[in-house]
Amino acid sequence: MKQIFLLNTFITLSLAVFAVPLDTVRIPLFRQGFHDKIDNEQALTDKLDNKVDQYLQVSKNDEINLQVTDAFFRKVDDLQLWVETNENIASNNEKIRYLRQMENLIRIFRTSWRSKEIKPIEFPAVLQTFESIFKNLPAQKSILPAIEAASYEVAKLNAAVYFESKEYPDAQKIVYLKYSELHPDNILKTIRPFISEPFADSLVVVACKNNPVQLYSYAQSISTPEGRLIHRNTNSMVKVVAQLSQTPNALLYFPFLDDLLSGKNTVENIKKYVGDTESKYDSIGYFKLLVKTEIDYFKRMAPPLRDTPIAMFGPNSLREVLKGKSLEHFIKPINELHDVNNLSV
């Protein structure tokens, strides 16, 4: 049954390919070269599945392969035909501009496929978004609604095609917001070009909720654009991390970051043990606070909550600092006693 369905699909697509052949339209010689460039990009892309046969083997699913193949060859050819026959695209230069955009689409898709930035099965969606923009260009409609409606990969590729559009900067902002939603861990690494945008502050909040330890690291340097962006933020959680990054002996507060962010503890309360100077540091009191916090956190990590607190593990974490203090206050003194001959000491 599957074979019959696929055969019918293939026959339907084959008939569609020959319904209105591009070569039945008389193309002026001075534009033929631009059509040839599109055909050349199609041919180069056809090689990516290691077989030049005007059939794109992009998955193990024959139906998907046929859909991608149909979009890539027949539908692209149909768009070339649309450019040539559309009376609203009157001048030669306009038609050339449209054909160049099509060439850009195929080339960017090809290079993105090769670099694994996009899965080839996405091409029908890529073309659908492209076409919705492309066919509205004669009416000078905005490219942004189609970019907004697309997935990140599809939006990114199509925005790149229309790099000459006056709306390209706004399209790039839309693409970046989509990227940030997918990769919140990379927000602080990539936000610099968008620091002046209205959405920058809200993205910092997202970055803080996702990885406050990373935000703390960026907040330590107030001279960088990212540092200034963090310190101007008015969100309560971000403000706590920003304050902590500039606090003397900040690493001593770091194991309690989860409690600080939740409001369960405060910098002022912990400061009673940390002190302002080395002489005011209450090492035993600080150790007791570590133990109490470890017990509370352990309960959260156990069923049914299974919630891992922030800064529980890793460098300068609660577990690491507690281990260091245990060695300092118990293990080392006990070991030193073993080396003492006078038991009355």
Tab-separated table of C-alpha atoms in Angstrom:
chain	number	residue	atom	x	y	z
A	1	MET	CA	0.000	0.000	0.000
A	2	LYS	CA	2.865	2.348	0.869
A	3	GLN	CA	4.543	1.652	-2.471
A	4	ILE	CA	1.301	2.471	-4.361
A	5	PHE	CA	0.910	5.728	-2.447
A	6	LEU	CA	4.499	6.762	-3.126
A	7	LEU	CA	4.153	5.855	-6.796
A	8	ASN	CA	1.008	7.973	-7.086
A	9	THR	CA	2.757	10.825	-5.311
A	10	PHE	CA	5.733	10.573	-7.643
A	11	ILE	CA	3.505	10.518	-10.742
A	12	THR	CA	1.579	13.545	-9.488
A	13	LEU	CA	4.778	15.442	-8.825
A	14	SER	CA	6.230	14.422	-12.167
A	15	LEU	CA	3.145	15.696	-14.003
A	16	ALA	CA	3.365	18.924	-12.040
A	17	VAL	CA	6.972	19.356	-13.109
A	18	PHE	CA	5.989	19.335	-16.757
A	19	ALA	CA	2.765	21.302	-16.371
A	20	VAL	CA	4.279	24.686	-17.320
A	21	PRO	CA	7.940	24.169	-18.219
A	22	LEU	CA	10.203	27.170	-17.752
A	23	ASP	CA	11.679	26.656	-21.202
A	24	THR	CA	8.293	27.358	-22.828
A	25	VAL	CA	8.655	31.001	-21.774
A	26	ARG	CA	10.890	33.137	-23.916
A	27	ILE	CA	13.599	34.532	-21.650
A	28	PRO	CA	15.654	37.453	-22.978
A	29	LEU	CA	19.299	36.588	-23.499
A	30	PHE	CA	20.433	39.330	-21.107
A	31	ARG	CA	18.517	37.613	-18.263
A	32	GLN	CA	19.230	34.001	-19.160
A	33	GLY	CA	22.505	34.103	-17.250
A	34	PHE	CA	20.680	34.839	-14.007
A	35	HIS	CA	18.415	31.829	-14.527
A	36	ASP	CA	21.529	29.761	-15.238
A	37	LYS	CA	22.981	30.808	-11.883
A	38	ILE	CA	19.886	29.498	-10.114
A	39	ASP	CA	20.095	26.250	-12.083
A	40	ASN	CA	23.773	25.970	-11.173
A	41	GLU	CA	23.003	26.350	-7.462
A	42	GLN	CA	20.348	23.650	-7.796
A	43	ALA	CA	22.884	21.369	-9.473
A	44	LEU	CA	25.476	21.985	-6.750
A	45	THR	CA	22.882	21.240	-4.072
A	46	ASP	CA	21.841	18.080	-5.908
A	47	LYS	CA	25.358	16.732	-5.268
A	48	LEU	CA	25.053	16.966	-1.496
A	49	ASP	CA	23.341	13.585	-1.207
A	50	ASN	CA	26.234	12.099	-3.239
A	51	LYS	CA	24.085	11.455	-6.292
A	52	VAL	CA	23.271	13.860	-9.137
A	53	ASP	CA	19.775	12.822	-10.220
A	54	GLN	CA	17.443	15.754	-9.466
A	55	TYR	CA	16.261	13.838	-6.411
A	56	LEU	CA	17.231	14.885	-2.894
A	57	GLN	CA	17.756	11.986	-0.519
A	58	VAL	CA	17.433	13.879	2.757
A	59	SER	CA	15.936	11.150	4.951
A	60	LYS	CA	14.937	7.499	5.050
A	61	ASN	CA	11.342	8.506	4.391
A	62	ASP	CA	10.549	8.443	0.663
A	63	GLU	CA	7.534	10.703	1.057
A	64	ILE	CA	9.634	13.393	2.743
A	65	ASN	CA	12.312	13.043	0.069
A	66	LEU	CA	9.704	13.574	-2.657
A	67	GLN	CA	8.281	16.634	-0.909
A	68	VAL	CA	11.715	18.210	-0.552
A	69	THR	CA	12.625	17.323	-4.142
A	70	ASP	CA	9.388	18.798	-5.460
A	71	ALA	CA	9.900	22.027	-3.534
A	72	PHE	CA	13.522	22.318	-4.555
A	73	PHE	CA	13.147	21.739	-8.275
A	74	ARG	CA	9.566	22.225	-9.481
A	75	LYS	CA	8.486	24.979	-7.100
A	76	VAL	CA	11.711	26.920	-7.550
A	77	ASP	CA	11.283	26.675	-11.326
A	78	ASP	CA	7.700	27.887	-10.919
A	79	LEU	CA	8.960	30.954	-9.086
A	80	GLN	CA	11.401	31.681	-11.891
A	81	LEU	CA	8.468	31.472	-14.290
A	82	TRP	CA	6.445	33.761	-12.019
A	83	VAL	CA	9.172	36.413	-12.173
A	84	GLU	CA	9.330	36.293	-15.965
A	85	THR	CA	5.571	36.454	-16.517
A	86	ASN	CA	4.581	38.865	-13.746
A	87	GLU	CA	3.492	42.196	-15.189
A	88	ASN	CA	3.959	43.884	-11.815
A	89	ILE	CA	7.687	43.255	-12.128
A	90	ALA	CA	8.039	45.360	-15.211
A	91	SER	CA	11.644	46.417	-15.697
A	92	ASN	CA	14.619	44.252	-16.541
A	93	ASN	CA	16.524	45.421	-13.453
A	94	GLU	CA	13.622	44.494	-11.190
A	95	LYS	CA	13.393	40.996	-12.644
A	96	ILE	CA	17.143	40.568	-12.229
A	97	ARG	CA	16.864	41.635	-8.575
A	98	TYR	CA	14.186	38.998	-7.971
A	99	LEU	CA	16.238	36.305	-9.699
A	100	ARG	CA	19.277	37.199	-7.608
A	101	GLN	CA	17.217	36.771	-4.462
A	102	MET	CA	16.274	33.290	-5.640
A	103	GLU	CA	19.913	32.490	-6.323
A	104	ASN	CA	20.786	33.729	-2.826
A	105	LEU	CA	18.094	31.505	-1.338
A	106	ILE	CA	19.429	28.342	-2.970
A	107	ARG	CA	23.068	29.202	-2.264
A	108	ILE	CA	22.475	30.020	1.413
A	109	PHE	CA	20.406	26.859	1.815
A	110	ARG	CA	23.179	24.807	0.187
A	111	THR	CA	25.920	26.238	2.396
A	112	SER	CA	23.727	25.964	5.498
A	113	TRP	CA	23.027	22.311	4.701
A	114	ARG	CA	26.738	21.628	4.263
A	115	SER	CA	27.623	23.373	7.523
A	116	LYS	CA	24.737	21.580	9.299
A	117	GLU	CA	23.128	24.875	10.291
A	118	ILE	CA	19.839	23.641	8.873
A	119	LYS	CA	18.374	20.225	8.150
A	120	PRO	CA	17.586	19.717	4.462
A	121	ILE	CA	14.091	18.478	5.303
A	122	GLU	CA	13.364	22.106	6.269
A	123	PHE	CA	13.525	23.299	2.657
A	124	PRO	CA	9.751	23.208	2.002
A	125	ALA	CA	9.268	25.454	5.044
A	126	VAL	CA	12.157	27.657	3.912
A	127	LEU	CA	10.603	28.045	0.479
A	128	GLN	CA	7.124	28.650	1.868
A	129	THR	CA	8.406	31.568	3.965
A	130	PHE	CA	10.511	32.849	1.083
A	131	GLU	CA	7.566	32.701	-1.315
A	132	SER	CA	5.225	34.510	1.081
A	133	ILE	CA	7.741	37.370	1.201
A	134	PHE	CA	8.761	37.134	-2.450
A	135	LYS	CA	5.271	37.416	-3.906
A	136	ASN	CA	4.440	40.398	-1.696
A	137	LEU	CA	7.489	42.394	-2.753
A	138	PRO	CA	5.811	43.951	-5.833
A	139	ALA	CA	3.198	45.405	-3.468
A	140	GLN	CA	6.025	46.612	-1.172
A	141	LYS	CA	4.660	44.711	1.825
A	142	SER	CA	6.748	44.088	4.935
A	143	ILE	CA	9.021	41.046	5.153
A	144	LEU	CA	8.720	40.960	8.955
A	145	PRO	CA	5.434	39.047	9.499
A	146	ALA	CA	6.746	36.033	7.574
A	147	ILE	CA	10.058	36.136	9.463
A	148	GLU	CA	8.180	36.369	12.757
A	149	ALA	CA	5.982	33.374	11.921
A	150	ALA	CA	8.876	31.097	10.933
A	151	SER	CA	11.045	28.829	13.065
A	152	TYR	CA	14.514	30.084	14.019
A	153	GLU	CA	16.389	28.207	11.279
A	154	VAL	CA	13.892	29.180	8.578
A	155	ALA	CA	13.759	32.799	9.748
A	156	LYS	CA	17.548	33.079	9.888
A	157	LEU	CA	17.983	31.789	6.348
A	158	ASN	CA	15.273	34.002	4.872
A	159	ALA	CA	16.494	37.102	6.689
A	160	ALA	CA	19.923	36.501	5.165
A	161	VAL	CA	18.372	36.357	1.688
A	162	TYR	CA	16.823	39.795	2.110
A	163	PHE	CA	19.950	41.479	3.459
A	164	GLU	CA	19.391	44.436	1.113
A	165	SER	CA	15.941	45.149	2.537
A	166	LYS	CA	15.518	48.270	4.661
A	167	GLU	CA	13.821	45.960	7.175
A	168	TYR	CA	16.850	43.663	7.415
A	169	PRO	CA	18.032	45.101	10.790
A	170	ASP	CA	14.590	44.485	12.283
A	171	ALA	CA	14.525	40.992	10.780
A	172	GLN	CA	17.869	40.288	12.468
A	173	LYS	CA	16.410	41.319	15.811
A	174	ILE	CA	13.524	38.893	15.337
A	175	VAL	CA	15.970	36.124	14.448
A	176	TYR	CA	18.086	36.868	17.526
A	177	LEU	CA	15.075	36.685	19.826
A	178	LYS	CA	14.227	33.282	18.362
A	179	TYR	CA	17.842	32.192	18.902
A	180	SER	CA	17.799	33.427	22.510
A	181	GLU	CA	14.663	31.451	23.233
A	182	LEU	CA	16.362	28.278	22.000
A	183	HIS	CA	19.774	28.994	23.556
A	184	PRO	CA	19.379	31.034	26.766
A	185	ASP	CA	22.847	29.918	27.857
A	186	ASN	CA	24.330	31.899	24.963
A	187	ILE	CA	22.491	35.176	25.556
A	188	LEU	CA	25.322	36.911	27.399
A	189	LYS	CA	27.855	35.624	24.870
A	190	THR	CA	25.959	37.075	21.918
A	191	ILE	CA	23.938	40.053	23.154
A	192	ARG	CA	26.522	42.807	22.574
A	193	PRO	CA	25.190	43.908	19.118
A	194	PHE	CA	21.713	44.250	20.654
A	195	ILE	CA	22.561	45.917	23.986
A	196	SER	CA	20.751	49.140	23.077
A	197	GLU	CA	17.561	47.350	22.059
A	198	PRO	CA	14.461	47.542	24.297
A	199	PHE	CA	14.410	43.753	24.670
A	200	ALA	CA	17.982	43.547	26.018
A	201	ASP	CA	16.965	43.996	29.668
A	202	SER	CA	14.366	41.230	29.498
A	203	LEU	CA	16.911	38.881	27.922
A	204	VAL	CA	19.282	39.531	30.832
A	205	VAL	CA	16.517	38.362	33.174
A	206	VAL	CA	16.109	35.204	31.076
A	207	ALA	CA	19.876	34.636	31.221
A	208	CYS	CA	19.870	35.108	34.997
A	209	LYS	CA	17.066	32.615	35.570
A	210	ASN	CA	18.730	30.120	33.256
A	211	ASN	CA	22.292	30.435	34.574
A	212	PRO	CA	22.875	32.926	37.434
A	213	VAL	CA	26.432	31.664	37.855
A	214	GLN	CA	27.236	32.781	34.319
A	215	LEU	CA	25.554	36.142	34.937
A	216	TYR	CA	27.642	36.586	38.089
A	217	SER	CA	30.794	36.079	36.024
A	218	TYR	CA	29.781	38.724	33.471
A	219	ALA	CA	28.632	41.131	36.199
A	220	GLN	CA	32.071	41.173	37.810
A	221	SER	CA	33.408	43.407	35.038
A	222	ILE	CA	31.360	46.609	35.147
A	223	SER	CA	33.468	48.226	32.403
A	224	THR	CA	32.253	45.868	29.662
A	225	PRO	CA	29.021	46.482	27.710
A	226	GLU	CA	27.576	43.273	29.154
A	227	GLY	CA	28.549	44.277	32.693
A	228	ARG	CA	26.944	47.702	32.351
A	229	LEU	CA	23.825	46.083	30.894
A	230	ILE	CA	23.544	43.763	33.902
A	231	HIS	CA	24.112	46.481	36.497
A	232	ARG	CA	21.450	48.768	35.010
A	233	ASN	CA	18.824	46.022	35.236
A	234	THR	CA	15.976	46.581	37.691
A	235	ASN	CA	14.919	42.938	38.112
A	236	SER	CA	15.294	41.865	41.758
A	237	MET	CA	17.058	38.596	40.924
A	238	VAL	CA	19.527	40.277	38.573
A	239	LYS	CA	20.174	43.010	41.149
A	240	VAL	CA	21.097	40.423	43.791
A	241	VAL	CA	23.628	38.768	41.482
A	242	ALA	CA	24.989	42.154	40.365
A	243	GLN	CA	25.380	43.277	43.992
A	244	LEU	CA	27.057	40.017	44.911
A	245	SER	CA	29.558	40.334	42.056
A	246	GLN	CA	30.869	43.593	43.564
A	247	THR	CA	30.772	42.530	47.222
A	248	PRO	CA	34.127	42.094	49.043
A	249	ASN	CA	34.894	38.392	49.573
A	250	ALA	CA	32.105	37.634	47.089
A	251	LEU	CA	33.146	34.004	46.701
A	252	LEU	CA	32.258	33.385	50.343
A	253	TYR	CA	28.665	34.370	49.547
A	254	PHE	CA	28.526	32.317	46.394
A	255	PRO	CA	27.570	28.949	47.989
A	256	PHE	CA	24.372	30.601	49.262
A	257	LEU	CA	23.372	32.012	45.877
A	258	ASP	CA	20.150	29.995	45.666
A	259	ASP	CA	18.944	31.275	49.038
A	260	LEU	CA	19.985	34.816	48.139
A	261	LEU	CA	18.010	34.717	44.906
A	262	SER	CA	14.923	33.265	46.576
A	263	GLY	CA	15.081	35.772	49.439
A	264	LYS	CA	15.523	33.045	52.034
A	265	ASN	CA	18.833	34.602	53.061
A	266	THR	CA	20.451	38.012	52.619
A	267	VAL	CA	23.920	39.393	52.023
A	268	GLU	CA	23.642	41.287	55.328
A	269	ASN	CA	22.903	38.102	57.285
A	270	ILE	CA	25.800	36.167	55.734
A	271	LYS	CA	28.035	39.187	56.262
A	272	LYS	CA	27.819	38.561	60.032
A	273	TYR	CA	30.065	35.535	59.471
A	274	VAL	CA	32.098	36.739	56.514
A	275	GLY	CA	32.868	40.166	57.987
A	276	ASP	CA	34.445	43.147	56.250
A	277	THR	CA	38.019	42.179	56.996
A	278	GLU	CA	39.998	39.003	57.638
A	279	SER	CA	40.040	39.693	61.380
A	280	LYS	CA	36.225	39.762	61.552
A	281	TYR	CA	35.779	36.521	59.645
A	282	ASP	CA	33.921	33.972	61.811
A	283	SER	CA	35.164	30.754	60.253
A	284	ILE	CA	33.285	28.419	62.614
A	285	GLY	CA	30.022	30.340	62.284
A	286	TYR	CA	30.465	30.342	58.515
A	287	PHE	CA	31.040	26.580	58.545
A	288	LYS	CA	27.853	26.028	60.568
A	289	LEU	CA	25.895	28.095	58.051
A	290	LEU	CA	27.320	25.949	55.246
A	291	VAL	CA	26.225	22.771	57.049
A	292	LYS	CA	22.725	24.110	57.715
A	293	THR	CA	22.362	25.145	54.077
A	294	GLU	CA	23.660	21.775	52.873
A	295	ILE	CA	21.015	19.977	54.967
A	296	ASP	CA	18.254	22.197	53.566
A	297	TYR	CA	19.470	21.718	50.007
A	298	PHE	CA	19.797	17.959	50.437
A	299	LYS	CA	16.122	17.762	51.415
A	300	ARG	CA	15.217	19.619	48.233
A	301	MET	CA	17.266	17.241	46.109
A	302	ALA	CA	15.587	14.164	47.583
A	303	PRO	CA	12.232	12.814	46.325
A	304	PRO	CA	9.647	14.047	45.686
A	305	LEU	CA	11.085	17.508	44.898
A	306	ARG	CA	14.341	16.470	43.178
A	307	ASP	CA	15.299	20.137	42.870
A	308	THR	CA	19.005	20.933	42.526
A	309	PRO	CA	19.771	24.345	44.065
A	310	ILE	CA	21.845	26.916	42.206
A	311	ALA	CA	25.587	26.828	43.011
A	312	MET	CA	25.258	23.454	44.709
A	313	PHE	CA	28.018	21.923	42.578
A	314	GLY	CA	30.986	23.173	40.586
A	315	PRO	CA	33.753	25.712	41.305
A	316	ASN	CA	33.195	27.730	44.519
A	317	SER	CA	29.931	25.844	45.062
A	318	LEU	CA	28.353	24.930	48.384
A	319	ARG	CA	29.601	21.346	48.173
A	320	GLU	CA	33.153	22.390	47.274
A	321	VAL	CA	33.452	25.102	49.943
A	322	LEU	CA	31.930	22.824	52.586
A	323	LYS	CA	34.491	20.166	51.734
A	324	GLY	CA	37.306	22.697	52.099
A	325	LYS	CA	36.027	23.945	55.436
A	326	SER	CA	35.575	20.368	56.703
A	327	LEU	CA	39.220	19.708	55.952
A	328	GLU	CA	40.225	22.959	57.639
A	329	HIS	CA	38.255	22.523	60.854
A	330	PHE	CA	38.156	18.738	61.379
A	331	ILE	CA	40.212	16.489	59.121
A	332	LYS	CA	43.507	18.377	59.326
A	333	PRO	CA	43.350	18.975	63.124
A	334	ILE	CA	42.557	15.283	63.717
A	335	ASN	CA	45.420	14.195	61.467
A	336	GLU	CA	47.757	16.564	63.268
A	337	LEU	CA	46.746	15.014	66.601
A	338	HIS	CA	47.783	11.598	65.291
A	339	ASP	CA	51.276	12.972	64.827
A	340	VAL	CA	51.520	14.248	68.421
A	341	ASN	CA	53.315	11.882	70.851
A	342	ASN	CA	52.037	13.566	74.011
A	343	LEU	CA	48.401	12.420	74.301
A	344	SER	CA	47.682	15.028	76.971
A	345	VAL	CA	48.008	17.790	74.373
